Amino acid sequence: MKKLYGVLGNPIEHSMSPLIHNDAFKQNGIEGEYLPFLVEEEALKEAVNGLKAIGAGGFNITVPFKENVIPYLDELDPFAKEVGAVNTAVIKDGIIKGYNTDGPGFVKAIAPLLANQFAGRNVLIIGGGGAARGIYCAMAKTGIAQMDIANRTLSSAERIVADCHNGISSAVLSLVDAEKALANYDLIIQTTSVGLSSLHESPISLLGIKEKTVVCDIIYNPLKTAFLREAEENGAIIQTGVEMFVQQGALAFELWTGIKPDVERMKELVLEKLGG
Ligand code: ATR
């Protein structure tokens, strides 16, 4: 009998997760079906319990429920607890356990561009929301030297540093101050929603970056944001949000099935769908 998997979110119709997971089930000969579920906030608890009741294998959680879902889970992986956000749940023997594969997915995605060398790098994260938090917490465990956060609201960035710094050195900057300090960084990570579904918006200007700075955006629609286009014009090495998206998906798939899926194939499917 097929096992049910899915993603809970609102909105959900543009999610690429069904595409990559259904293909990975087929590729690996697994009897699984992955569906998008549009859930209203007040029905989230019922949706989670319903999936447990019908014997689903697990599910993803996306915007805006990654934090709100936590009270409805039975157990939490230590990293998800540290981040305070869950994007993947595994249901086994009637127990729902929450994980966060966003941060680790980002680290896996960026490692090749840094030649797997995190030590000694200076990093700037732009944004202080849930995505920034997952990435900061995962990156803080890689041995990087300095990781600063720039955000419109300083207090949320300060909270991330206080909760997850793991002994690394971190400054909190305004967006304006970050623009003035860009030449200090080897890696710049854009995590805000500015630039999502827009070809012109960008949270900061990248005029001051060093050549060959690695610049990535976690947005993948549009594939090449205004932020990444400006980075490229200023000599950066860029990475789109597709890399992180497929890596977080691959880690979720592995938690559900114990199998490492073909990440390159996942990427090709998403790029084809995005028309890139
Ligand atoms: P996610 O879970 O995707 O990170 P989020 O928690 O809503 O989403 O965070 C959105 C991020 O985009 C935040 O860093 C937010 O800045 P604030 O913390 O100041 O709200 C940032 N953001 C959204 N709109 C912005 C704008 N117009 N200018 C600058 N930053 C913006």
PDB file of C-alpha atoms and ligand atoms in Angstrom:
ATOM      1  CA  MET A   1       0.000   0.000   0.000  1.00  0.00           C
ATOM      2  CA  LYS A   2       1.237   3.490  -0.837  1.00  0.00           C
ATOM      3  CA  LYS A   3       2.456   5.643   2.082  1.00  0.00           C
ATOM      4  CA  LEU A   4       1.230   9.224   2.146  1.00  0.00           C
ATOM      5  CA  TYR A   5       3.559  12.225   2.488  1.00  0.00           C
ATOM      6  CA  GLY A   6       2.868  15.906   1.920  1.00  0.00           C
ATOM      7  CA  VAL A   7       3.581  19.530   2.642  1.00  0.00           C
ATOM      8  CA  LEU A   8       1.438  21.774   4.851  1.00  0.00           C
ATOM      9  CA  GLY A   9       1.470  25.473   4.062  1.00  0.00           C
ATOM     10  CA  ASN A  10      -0.505  28.527   3.033  1.00  0.00           C
ATOM     11  CA  PRO A  11      -0.164  29.382   0.174  1.00  0.00           C
ATOM     12  CA  ILE A  12       0.993  26.035  -1.170  1.00  0.00           C
ATOM     13  CA  GLU A  13       0.066  25.791  -4.858  1.00  0.00           C
ATOM     14  CA  HIS A  14       3.530  26.823  -6.115  1.00  0.00           C
ATOM     15  CA  SER A  15       5.451  24.334  -3.955  1.00  0.00           C
ATOM     16  CA  MET A  16       8.014  22.313  -5.911  1.00  0.00           C
ATOM     17  CA  SER A  17       8.240  19.688  -3.155  1.00  0.00           C
ATOM     18  CA  PRO A  18       5.638  17.304  -4.692  1.00  0.00           C
ATOM     19  CA  LEU A  19       7.621  17.334  -7.937  1.00  0.00           C
ATOM     20  CA  ILE A  20      10.957  16.319  -6.394  1.00  0.00           C
ATOM     21  CA  HIS A  21       9.615  13.817  -3.844  1.00  0.00           C
ATOM     22  CA  ASN A  22       7.202  11.961  -6.134  1.00  0.00           C
ATOM     23  CA  ASP A  23       9.994  11.572  -8.667  1.00  0.00           C
ATOM     24  CA  ALA A  24      12.404  10.351  -5.970  1.00  0.00           C
ATOM     25  CA  PHE A  25       9.858   7.756  -4.788  1.00  0.00           C
ATOM     26  CA  LYS A  26       9.549   6.478  -8.354  1.00  0.00           C
ATOM     27  CA  GLN A  27      13.312   6.487  -8.931  1.00  0.00           C
ATOM     28  CA  ASN A  28      13.911   4.471  -5.776  1.00  0.00           C
ATOM     29  CA  GLY A  29      11.017   2.022  -6.197  1.00  0.00           C
ATOM     30  CA  ILE A  30       9.241   3.291  -3.071  1.00  0.00           C
ATOM     31  CA  GLU A  31       5.457   3.112  -2.769  1.00  0.00           C
ATOM     32  CA  GLY A  32       4.903   6.724  -1.761  1.00  0.00           C
ATOM     33  CA  GLU A  33       2.703   9.643  -2.750  1.00  0.00           C
ATOM     34  CA  TYR A  34       3.464  13.272  -1.828  1.00  0.00           C
ATOM     35  CA  LEU A  35       0.718  15.903  -1.950  1.00  0.00           C
ATOM     36  CA  PRO A  36       0.428  19.643  -1.238  1.00  0.00           C
ATOM     37  CA  PHE A  37      -2.066  20.491   1.538  1.00  0.00           C
ATOM     38  CA  LEU A  38      -3.468  24.003   1.878  1.00  0.00           C
ATOM     39  CA  VAL A  39      -4.110  24.493   5.596  1.00  0.00           C
ATOM     40  CA  GLU A  40      -5.707  27.344   7.521  1.00  0.00           C
ATOM     41  CA  GLU A  41      -3.961  28.373  10.745  1.00  0.00           C
ATOM     42  CA  GLU A  42      -6.846  27.246  12.966  1.00  0.00           C
ATOM     43  CA  ALA A  43      -6.885  23.791  11.320  1.00  0.00           C
ATOM     44  CA  LEU A  44      -3.147  23.118  11.661  1.00  0.00           C
ATOM     45  CA  LYS A  45      -3.456  20.921  14.764  1.00  0.00           C
ATOM     46  CA  GLU A  46      -6.221  18.841  13.166  1.00  0.00           C
ATOM     47  CA  ALA A  47      -4.234  18.498   9.944  1.00  0.00           C
ATOM     48  CA  VAL A  48      -1.179  17.198  11.835  1.00  0.00           C
ATOM     49  CA  ASN A  49      -3.241  14.783  13.936  1.00  0.00           C
ATOM     50  CA  GLY A  50      -5.132  13.679  10.821  1.00  0.00           C
ATOM     51  CA  LEU A  51      -1.916  12.736   9.054  1.00  0.00           C
ATOM     52  CA  LYS A  52      -0.878  10.733  12.105  1.00  0.00           C
ATOM     53  CA  ALA A  53      -4.292   9.042  12.338  1.00  0.00           C
ATOM     54  CA  ILE A  54      -4.258   7.839   8.748  1.00  0.00           C
ATOM     55  CA  GLY A  55      -0.724   6.449   8.998  1.00  0.00           C
ATOM     56  CA  ALA A  56       1.123   8.970   6.798  1.00  0.00           C
ATOM     57  CA  GLY A  57       4.908   8.511   6.706  1.00  0.00           C
ATOM     58  CA  GLY A  58       5.756  12.152   7.279  1.00  0.00           C
ATOM     59  CA  PHE A  59       5.377  15.666   5.962  1.00  0.00           C
ATOM     60  CA  ASN A  60       7.057  18.992   5.320  1.00  0.00           C
ATOM     61  CA  ILE A  61       5.912  22.246   6.866  1.00  0.00           C
ATOM     62  CA  THR A  62       6.382  25.514   5.050  1.00  0.00           C
ATOM     63  CA  VAL A  63       5.472  29.186   5.377  1.00  0.00           C
ATOM     64  CA  PRO A  64       3.835  30.292   7.666  1.00  0.00           C
ATOM     65  CA  PHE A  65       3.728  27.233   9.971  1.00  0.00           C
ATOM     66  CA  LYS A  66       7.351  26.258  10.628  1.00  0.00           C
ATOM     67  CA  GLU A  67       7.200  27.602  14.191  1.00  0.00           C
ATOM     68  CA  ASN A  68       3.476  27.225  15.001  1.00  0.00           C
ATOM     69  CA  VAL A  69       3.547  23.504  14.231  1.00  0.00           C
ATOM     70  CA  ILE A  70       5.932  22.673  17.098  1.00  0.00           C
ATOM     71  CA  PRO A  71       3.303  22.319  19.886  1.00  0.00           C
ATOM     72  CA  TYR A  72       1.517  19.656  17.807  1.00  0.00           C
ATOM     73  CA  LEU A  73       4.545  17.380  17.438  1.00  0.00           C
ATOM     74  CA  ASP A  74       5.457  14.608  19.920  1.00  0.00           C
ATOM     75  CA  GLU A  75       9.250  14.966  19.768  1.00  0.00           C
ATOM     76  CA  LEU A  76      11.799  17.471  18.515  1.00  0.00           C
ATOM     77  CA  ASP A  77      15.273  16.829  17.131  1.00  0.00           C
ATOM     78  CA  PRO A  78      17.863  18.899  19.126  1.00  0.00           C
ATOM     79  CA  PHE A  79      18.826  21.043  16.120  1.00  0.00           C
ATOM     80  CA  ALA A  80      15.166  21.862  15.334  1.00  0.00           C
ATOM     81  CA  LYS A  81      14.751  22.782  18.998  1.00  0.00           C
ATOM     82  CA  GLU A  82      17.725  25.148  18.843  1.00  0.00           C
ATOM     83  CA  VAL A  83      16.390  26.800  15.675  1.00  0.00           C
ATOM     84  CA  GLY A  84      12.818  26.883  16.961  1.00  0.00           C
ATOM     85  CA  ALA A  85      11.472  25.922  13.537  1.00  0.00           C
ATOM     86  CA  VAL A  86      10.524  22.635  11.882  1.00  0.00           C
ATOM     87  CA  ASN A  87      10.320  21.986   8.146  1.00  0.00           C
ATOM     88  CA  THR A  88      10.224  18.175   8.222  1.00  0.00           C
ATOM     89  CA  ALA A  89       8.249  15.721  10.362  1.00  0.00           C
ATOM     90  CA  VAL A  90       8.692  11.953  10.480  1.00  0.00           C
ATOM     91  CA  ILE A  91       5.790   9.772  11.674  1.00  0.00           C
ATOM     92  CA  LYS A  92       6.907   6.412  13.040  1.00  0.00           C
ATOM     93  CA  ASP A  93       5.121   4.048  15.438  1.00  0.00           C
ATOM     94  CA  GLY A  94       2.494   6.715  16.087  1.00  0.00           C
ATOM     95  CA  ILE A  95       5.096   9.327  17.135  1.00  0.00           C
ATOM     96  CA  ILE A  96       5.642  12.566  15.167  1.00  0.00           C
ATOM     97  CA  LYS A  97       9.191  13.899  15.396  1.00  0.00           C
ATOM     98  CA  GLY A  98      10.143  17.320  14.030  1.00  0.00           C
ATOM     99  CA  TYR A  99      13.414  18.168  12.253  1.00  0.00           C
ATOM    100  CA  ASN A 100      14.940  21.187  10.542  1.00  0.00           C
ATOM    101  CA  THR A 101      16.689  20.374   7.267  1.00  0.00           C
ATOM    102  CA  ASP A 102      16.721  23.992   5.993  1.00  0.00           C
ATOM    103  CA  GLY A 103      19.929  25.010   7.781  1.00  0.00           C
ATOM    104  CA  PRO A 104      21.856  21.773   7.111  1.00  0.00           C
ATOM    105  CA  GLY A 105      20.533  21.877   3.520  1.00  0.00           C
ATOM    106  CA  PHE A 106      22.011  25.354   3.103  1.00  0.00           C
ATOM    107  CA  VAL A 107      25.401  24.238   4.455  1.00  0.00           C
ATOM    108  CA  LYS A 108      25.466  21.261   2.054  1.00  0.00           C
ATOM    109  CA  ALA A 109      24.503  23.528  -0.831  1.00  0.00           C
ATOM    110  CA  ILE A 110      27.201  26.134  -0.164  1.00  0.00           C
ATOM    111  CA  ALA A 111      30.076  23.784   0.751  1.00  0.00           C
ATOM    112  CA  PRO A 112      31.275  23.150  -2.856  1.00  0.00           C
ATOM    113  CA  LEU A 113      31.513  26.896  -3.563  1.00  0.00           C
ATOM    114  CA  LEU A 114      33.781  27.275  -0.523  1.00  0.00           C
ATOM    115  CA  ALA A 115      35.826  24.216  -1.504  1.00  0.00           C
ATOM    116  CA  ASN A 116      34.485  22.671   1.750  1.00  0.00           C
ATOM    117  CA  GLN A 117      36.611  25.185   3.695  1.00  0.00           C
ATOM    118  CA  PHE A 118      34.531  27.009   6.293  1.00  0.00           C
ATOM    119  CA  ALA A 119      37.333  27.850   8.726  1.00  0.00           C
ATOM    120  CA  GLY A 120      38.514  31.453   8.523  1.00  0.00           C
ATOM    121  CA  ARG A 121      35.625  32.700   6.365  1.00  0.00           C
ATOM    122  CA  ASN A 122      33.757  35.920   7.111  1.00  0.00           C
ATOM    123  CA  VAL A 123      30.038  35.633   6.489  1.00  0.00           C
ATOM    124  CA  LEU A 124      27.186  38.133   6.273  1.00  0.00           C
ATOM    125  CA  ILE A 125      23.575  37.005   6.573  1.00  0.00           C
ATOM    126  CA  ILE A 126      20.951  39.486   5.417  1.00  0.00           C
ATOM    127  CA  GLY A 127      17.637  38.981   7.222  1.00  0.00           C
ATOM    128  CA  GLY A 128      16.502  37.993  10.687  1.00  0.00           C
ATOM    129  CA  GLY A 129      13.467  35.785  10.061  1.00  0.00           C
ATOM    130  CA  GLY A 130      12.985  32.045  10.336  1.00  0.00           C
ATOM    131  CA  ALA A 131      15.139  31.229   7.306  1.00  0.00           C
ATOM    132  CA  ALA A 132      18.023  33.354   8.604  1.00  0.00           C
ATOM    133  CA  ARG A 133      17.781  31.626  11.950  1.00  0.00           C
ATOM    134  CA  GLY A 134      18.053  28.101  10.487  1.00  0.00           C
ATOM    135  CA  ILE A 135      20.998  29.079   8.299  1.00  0.00           C
ATOM    136  CA  TYR A 136      22.792  30.943  11.101  1.00  0.00           C
ATOM    137  CA  CYS A 137      22.438  28.024  13.550  1.00  0.00           C
ATOM    138  CA  ALA A 138      23.736  25.491  11.005  1.00  0.00           C
ATOM    139  CA  MET A 139      26.573  27.725   9.765  1.00  0.00           C
ATOM    140  CA  ALA A 140      27.643  28.444  13.365  1.00  0.00           C
ATOM    141  CA  LYS A 141      28.650  24.771  13.659  1.00  0.00           C
ATOM    142  CA  THR A 142      30.942  24.753  10.609  1.00  0.00           C
ATOM    143  CA  GLY A 143      34.001  26.477  12.101  1.00  0.00           C
ATOM    144  CA  ILE A 144      33.634  29.806  10.280  1.00  0.00           C
ATOM    145  CA  ALA A 145      35.469  32.778  11.813  1.00  0.00           C
ATOM    146  CA  GLN A 146      32.910  35.571  11.833  1.00  0.00           C
ATOM    147  CA  MET A 147      29.227  35.653  10.917  1.00  0.00           C
ATOM    148  CA  ASP A 148      27.372  38.954  11.079  1.00  0.00           C
ATOM    149  CA  ILE A 149      23.642  39.520  10.605  1.00  0.00           C
ATOM    150  CA  ALA A 150      22.124  42.593   8.973  1.00  0.00           C
ATOM    151  CA  ASN A 151      18.399  43.117   9.304  1.00  0.00           C
ATOM    152  CA  ARG A 152      15.795  45.874   9.102  1.00  0.00           C
ATOM    153  CA  THR A 153      14.735  44.979  12.668  1.00  0.00           C
ATOM    154  CA  LEU A 154      17.874  44.727  14.795  1.00  0.00           C
ATOM    155  CA  SER A 155      16.212  42.994  17.746  1.00  0.00           C
ATOM    156  CA  SER A 156      15.332  39.819  15.810  1.00  0.00           C
ATOM    157  CA  ALA A 157      18.927  39.519  14.559  1.00  0.00           C
ATOM    158  CA  GLU A 158      20.206  40.069  18.114  1.00  0.00           C
ATOM    159  CA  ARG A 159      17.973  37.254  19.334  1.00  0.00           C
ATOM    160  CA  ILE A 160      19.360  34.847  16.741  1.00  0.00           C
ATOM    161  CA  VAL A 161      22.933  35.594  17.822  1.00  0.00           C
ATOM    162  CA  ALA A 162      22.071  35.232  21.522  1.00  0.00           C
ATOM    163  CA  ASP A 163      20.350  31.873  20.948  1.00  0.00           C
ATOM    164  CA  CYS A 164      22.683  30.206  18.436  1.00  0.00           C
ATOM    165  CA  HIS A 165      26.167  31.795  18.350  1.00  0.00           C
ATOM    166  CA  ASN A 166      27.960  28.624  19.470  1.00  0.00           C
ATOM    167  CA  GLY A 167      31.030  30.659  20.443  1.00  0.00           C
ATOM    168  CA  ILE A 168      31.580  32.376  17.080  1.00  0.00           C
ATOM    169  CA  SER A 169      31.984  36.117  16.774  1.00  0.00           C
ATOM    170  CA  SER A 170      28.922  37.963  15.422  1.00  0.00           C
ATOM    171  CA  ALA A 171      27.947  41.598  14.992  1.00  0.00           C
ATOM    172  CA  VAL A 172      24.417  42.811  14.300  1.00  0.00           C
ATOM    173  CA  LEU A 173      24.204  45.552  11.662  1.00  0.00           C
ATOM    174  CA  SER A 174      21.609  47.770  10.077  1.00  0.00           C
ATOM    175  CA  LEU A 175      21.113  47.264   6.328  1.00  0.00           C
ATOM    176  CA  VAL A 176      22.779  50.647   5.711  1.00  0.00           C
ATOM    177  CA  ASP A 177      25.848  49.747   7.779  1.00  0.00           C
ATOM    178  CA  ALA A 178      26.095  46.361   6.064  1.00  0.00           C
ATOM    179  CA  GLU A 179      26.321  48.101   2.674  1.00  0.00           C
ATOM    180  CA  LYS A 180      29.353  50.029   3.922  1.00  0.00           C
ATOM    181  CA  ALA A 181      31.107  46.882   5.208  1.00  0.00           C
ATOM    182  CA  LEU A 182      30.595  44.555   2.228  1.00  0.00           C
ATOM    183  CA  ALA A 183      34.299  44.263   1.372  1.00  0.00           C
ATOM    184  CA  ASN A 184      34.862  42.405   4.680  1.00  0.00           C
ATOM    185  CA  TYR A 185      32.932  39.330   3.622  1.00  0.00           C
ATOM    186  CA  ASP A 186      33.789  36.134   1.715  1.00  0.00           C
ATOM    187  CA  LEU A 187      30.201  34.889   1.719  1.00  0.00           C
ATOM    188  CA  ILE A 188      26.945  36.906   1.679  1.00  0.00           C
ATOM    189  CA  ILE A 189      23.606  35.146   2.168  1.00  0.00           C
ATOM    190  CA  GLN A 190      20.319  36.868   1.287  1.00  0.00           C
ATOM    191  CA  THR A 191      17.426  35.400   3.330  1.00  0.00           C
ATOM    192  CA  THR A 192      14.785  38.161   3.347  1.00  0.00           C
ATOM    193  CA  SER A 193      11.603  38.013   1.301  1.00  0.00           C
ATOM    194  CA  VAL A 194      12.668  41.127  -0.636  1.00  0.00           C
ATOM    195  CA  GLY A 195      13.047  40.083  -4.268  1.00  0.00           C
ATOM    196  CA  LEU A 196      10.525  37.252  -4.064  1.00  0.00           C
ATOM    197  CA  SER A 197       8.391  37.257  -7.215  1.00  0.00           C
ATOM    198  CA  SER A 198       9.982  40.571  -8.217  1.00  0.00           C
ATOM    199  CA  LEU A 199      12.655  41.334 -10.773  1.00  0.00           C
ATOM    200  CA  HIS A 200      13.716  44.685  -9.328  1.00  0.00           C
ATOM    201  CA  GLU A 201      13.693  44.634  -5.518  1.00  0.00           C
ATOM    202  CA  SER A 202      16.796  44.027  -3.458  1.00  0.00           C
ATOM    203  CA  PRO A 203      17.364  44.475   0.314  1.00  0.00           C
ATOM    204  CA  ILE A 204      20.782  46.182  -0.137  1.00  0.00           C
ATOM    205  CA  SER A 205      23.087  47.360  -2.896  1.00  0.00           C
ATOM    206  CA  LEU A 206      26.145  45.167  -3.539  1.00  0.00           C
ATOM    207  CA  LEU A 207      28.415  47.790  -5.091  1.00  0.00           C
ATOM    208  CA  GLY A 208      31.119  47.384  -2.440  1.00  0.00           C
ATOM    209  CA  ILE A 209      31.745  43.626  -2.561  1.00  0.00           C
ATOM    210  CA  LYS A 210      35.167  42.094  -3.224  1.00  0.00           C
ATOM    211  CA  GLU A 211      35.635  40.246  -6.484  1.00  0.00           C
ATOM    212  CA  LYS A 212      34.931  36.507  -6.135  1.00  0.00           C
ATOM    213  CA  THR A 213      32.792  36.965  -3.021  1.00  0.00           C
ATOM    214  CA  VAL A 214      30.335  34.065  -2.881  1.00  0.00           C
ATOM    215  CA  VAL A 215      26.838  35.556  -2.911  1.00  0.00           C
ATOM    216  CA  CYS A 216      23.689  33.490  -2.574  1.00  0.00           C
ATOM    217  CA  ASP A 217      19.997  34.130  -2.388  1.00  0.00           C
ATOM    218  CA  ILE A 218      17.632  31.576  -0.887  1.00  0.00           C
ATOM    219  CA  ILE A 219      14.826  32.805  -3.166  1.00  0.00           C
ATOM    220  CA  TYR A 220      14.419  30.612  -6.261  1.00  0.00           C
ATOM    221  CA  ASN A 221      11.515  32.369  -7.925  1.00  0.00           C
ATOM    222  CA  PRO A 222      12.723  34.311  -9.857  1.00  0.00           C
ATOM    223  CA  LEU A 223      15.722  32.061 -10.308  1.00  0.00           C
ATOM    224  CA  LYS A 224      18.136  34.958 -10.637  1.00  0.00           C
ATOM    225  CA  THR A 225      16.967  37.745  -8.316  1.00  0.00           C
ATOM    226  CA  ALA A 226      17.910  41.407  -8.755  1.00  0.00           C
ATOM    227  CA  PHE A 227      20.283  40.829  -5.807  1.00  0.00           C
ATOM    228  CA  LEU A 228      22.105  38.010  -7.624  1.00  0.00           C
ATOM    229  CA  ARG A 229      22.233  39.936 -10.891  1.00  0.00           C
ATOM    230  CA  GLU A 230      23.898  42.869  -9.149  1.00  0.00           C
ATOM    231  CA  ALA A 231      26.298  40.469  -7.392  1.00  0.00           C
ATOM    232  CA  GLU A 232      27.285  38.983 -10.726  1.00  0.00           C
ATOM    233  CA  GLU A 233      27.826  42.420 -12.266  1.00  0.00           C
ATOM    234  CA  ASN A 234      30.241  43.138  -9.408  1.00  0.00           C
ATOM    235  CA  GLY A 235      32.332  40.020  -9.936  1.00  0.00           C
ATOM    236  CA  ALA A 236      30.733  37.647  -7.403  1.00  0.00           C
ATOM    237  CA  ILE A 237      30.330  33.891  -7.644  1.00  0.00           C
ATOM    238  CA  ILE A 238      26.591  33.367  -7.260  1.00  0.00           C
ATOM    239  CA  GLN A 239      24.279  30.613  -6.079  1.00  0.00           C
ATOM    240  CA  THR A 240      20.499  30.561  -6.520  1.00  0.00           C
ATOM    241  CA  GLY A 241      17.954  29.292  -3.994  1.00  0.00           C
ATOM    242  CA  VAL A 242      17.428  26.083  -5.958  1.00  0.00           C
ATOM    243  CA  GLU A 243      20.546  24.515  -4.413  1.00  0.00           C
ATOM    244  CA  MET A 244      19.317  24.920  -0.831  1.00  0.00           C
ATOM    245  CA  PHE A 245      15.789  23.897  -1.810  1.00  0.00           C
ATOM    246  CA  VAL A 246      16.858  20.558  -3.256  1.00  0.00           C
ATOM    247  CA  GLN A 247      19.342  19.856  -0.447  1.00  0.00           C
ATOM    248  CA  GLN A 248      16.720  20.428   2.273  1.00  0.00           C
ATOM    249  CA  GLY A 249      14.361  18.197   0.290  1.00  0.00           C
ATOM    250  CA  ALA A 250      16.982  15.467  -0.110  1.00  0.00           C
ATOM    251  CA  LEU A 251      17.671  15.477   3.651  1.00  0.00           C
ATOM    252  CA  ALA A 252      13.918  15.203   4.351  1.00  0.00           C
ATOM    253  CA  PHE A 253      13.610  12.304   1.881  1.00  0.00           C
ATOM    254  CA  GLU A 254      16.474  10.537   3.633  1.00  0.00           C
ATOM    255  CA  LEU A 255      14.816  10.998   7.043  1.00  0.00           C
ATOM    256  CA  TRP A 256      11.626   9.380   5.699  1.00  0.00           C
ATOM    257  CA  THR A 257      13.128   6.539   3.690  1.00  0.00           C
ATOM    258  CA  GLY A 258      16.765   6.060   4.763  1.00  0.00           C
ATOM    259  CA  ILE A 259      17.725   6.575   1.094  1.00  0.00           C
ATOM    260  CA  LYS A 260      19.852   9.429  -0.279  1.00  0.00           C
ATOM    261  CA  PRO A 261      18.038  10.602  -3.422  1.00  0.00           C
ATOM    262  CA  ASP A 262      19.689  11.863  -6.608  1.00  0.00           C
ATOM    263  CA  VAL A 263      20.060  15.585  -5.810  1.00  0.00           C
ATOM    264  CA  GLU A 264      21.261  16.511  -9.320  1.00  0.00           C
ATOM    265  CA  ARG A 265      18.112  14.993 -10.763  1.00  0.00           C
ATOM    266  CA  MET A 266      15.976  16.945  -8.268  1.00  0.00           C
ATOM    267  CA  LYS A 267      17.752  20.120  -9.349  1.00  0.00           C
ATOM    268  CA  GLU A 268      17.186  19.437 -13.043  1.00  0.00           C
ATOM    269  CA  LEU A 269      13.474  18.881 -12.423  1.00  0.00           C
ATOM    270  CA  VAL A 270      13.117  22.167 -10.539  1.00  0.00           C
ATOM    271  CA  LEU A 271      15.140  24.132 -13.091  1.00  0.00           C
ATOM    272  CA  GLU A 272      13.078  22.683 -15.919  1.00  0.00           C
ATOM    273  CA  LYS A 273       9.891  23.697 -14.126  1.00  0.00           C
ATOM    274  CA  LEU A 274      11.241  27.208 -13.494  1.00  0.00           C
ATOM    275  CA  GLY A 275      12.222  27.483 -17.101  1.00  0.00           C
ATOM    276  CA  GLY A 276      15.892  28.046 -16.222  1.00  0.00           C
TER     277      GLY A 276
HETATM  278  P1  ATR B   1      11.236  33.546   6.607  1.00  0.00           P
HETATM  279  O1  ATR B   1      10.686  32.462   7.492  1.00  0.00           O
HETATM  280  O2  ATR B   1      11.141  33.227   5.152  1.00  0.00           O
HETATM  281  O3  ATR B   1      12.614  33.970   7.011  1.00  0.00           O
HETATM  282  P2  ATR B   1      10.102  35.819   7.955  1.00  0.00           P
HETATM  283  O4  ATR B   1      10.369  35.147   9.257  1.00  0.00           O
HETATM  284  O5  ATR B   1       8.793  36.500   7.741  1.00  0.00           O
HETATM  285  O6  ATR B   1      10.248  34.792   6.762  1.00  0.00           O
HETATM  286  O7  ATR B   1      11.314  36.865   7.680  1.00  0.00           O
HETATM  287  C1  ATR B   1      11.308  37.736   6.604  1.00  0.00           C
HETATM  288  C2  ATR B   1      12.615  38.515   6.561  1.00  0.00           C
HETATM  289  O8  ATR B   1      12.526  39.455   5.474  1.00  0.00           O
HETATM  290  C3  ATR B   1      12.905  39.349   7.802  1.00  0.00           C
HETATM  291  O9  ATR B   1      14.298  39.472   7.975  1.00  0.00           O
HETATM  292  C4  ATR B   1      12.308  40.707   7.411  1.00  0.00           C
HETATM  293  O10 ATR B   1      12.849  41.824   8.106  1.00  0.00           O
HETATM  294  P3  ATR B   1      12.223  42.242   9.546  1.00  0.00           P
HETATM  295  O11 ATR B   1      12.790  41.258  10.539  1.00  0.00           O
HETATM  296  O12 ATR B   1      12.709  43.619   9.754  1.00  0.00           O
HETATM  297  O13 ATR B   1      10.729  42.148   9.405  1.00  0.00           O
HETATM  298  C5  ATR B   1      12.732  40.789   5.972  1.00  0.00           C
HETATM  299  N1  ATR B   1      11.945  41.749   5.199  1.00  0.00           N
HETATM  300  C6  ATR B   1      10.677  41.574   4.742  1.00  0.00           C
HETATM  301  N2  ATR B   1      10.289  42.677   4.045  1.00  0.00           N
HETATM  302  C7  ATR B   1      11.344  43.552   4.062  1.00  0.00           C
HETATM  303  C8  ATR B   1      11.586  44.845   3.511  1.00  0.00           C
HETATM  304  N3  ATR B   1      10.665  45.473   2.776  1.00  0.00           N
HETATM  305  N4  ATR B   1      12.799  45.426   3.722  1.00  0.00           N
HETATM  306  C9  ATR B   1      13.753  44.793   4.446  1.00  0.00           C
HETATM  307  N5  ATR B   1      13.594  43.573   4.988  1.00  0.00           N
HETATM  308  C10 ATR B   1      12.401  42.956   4.811  1.00  0.00           C
END
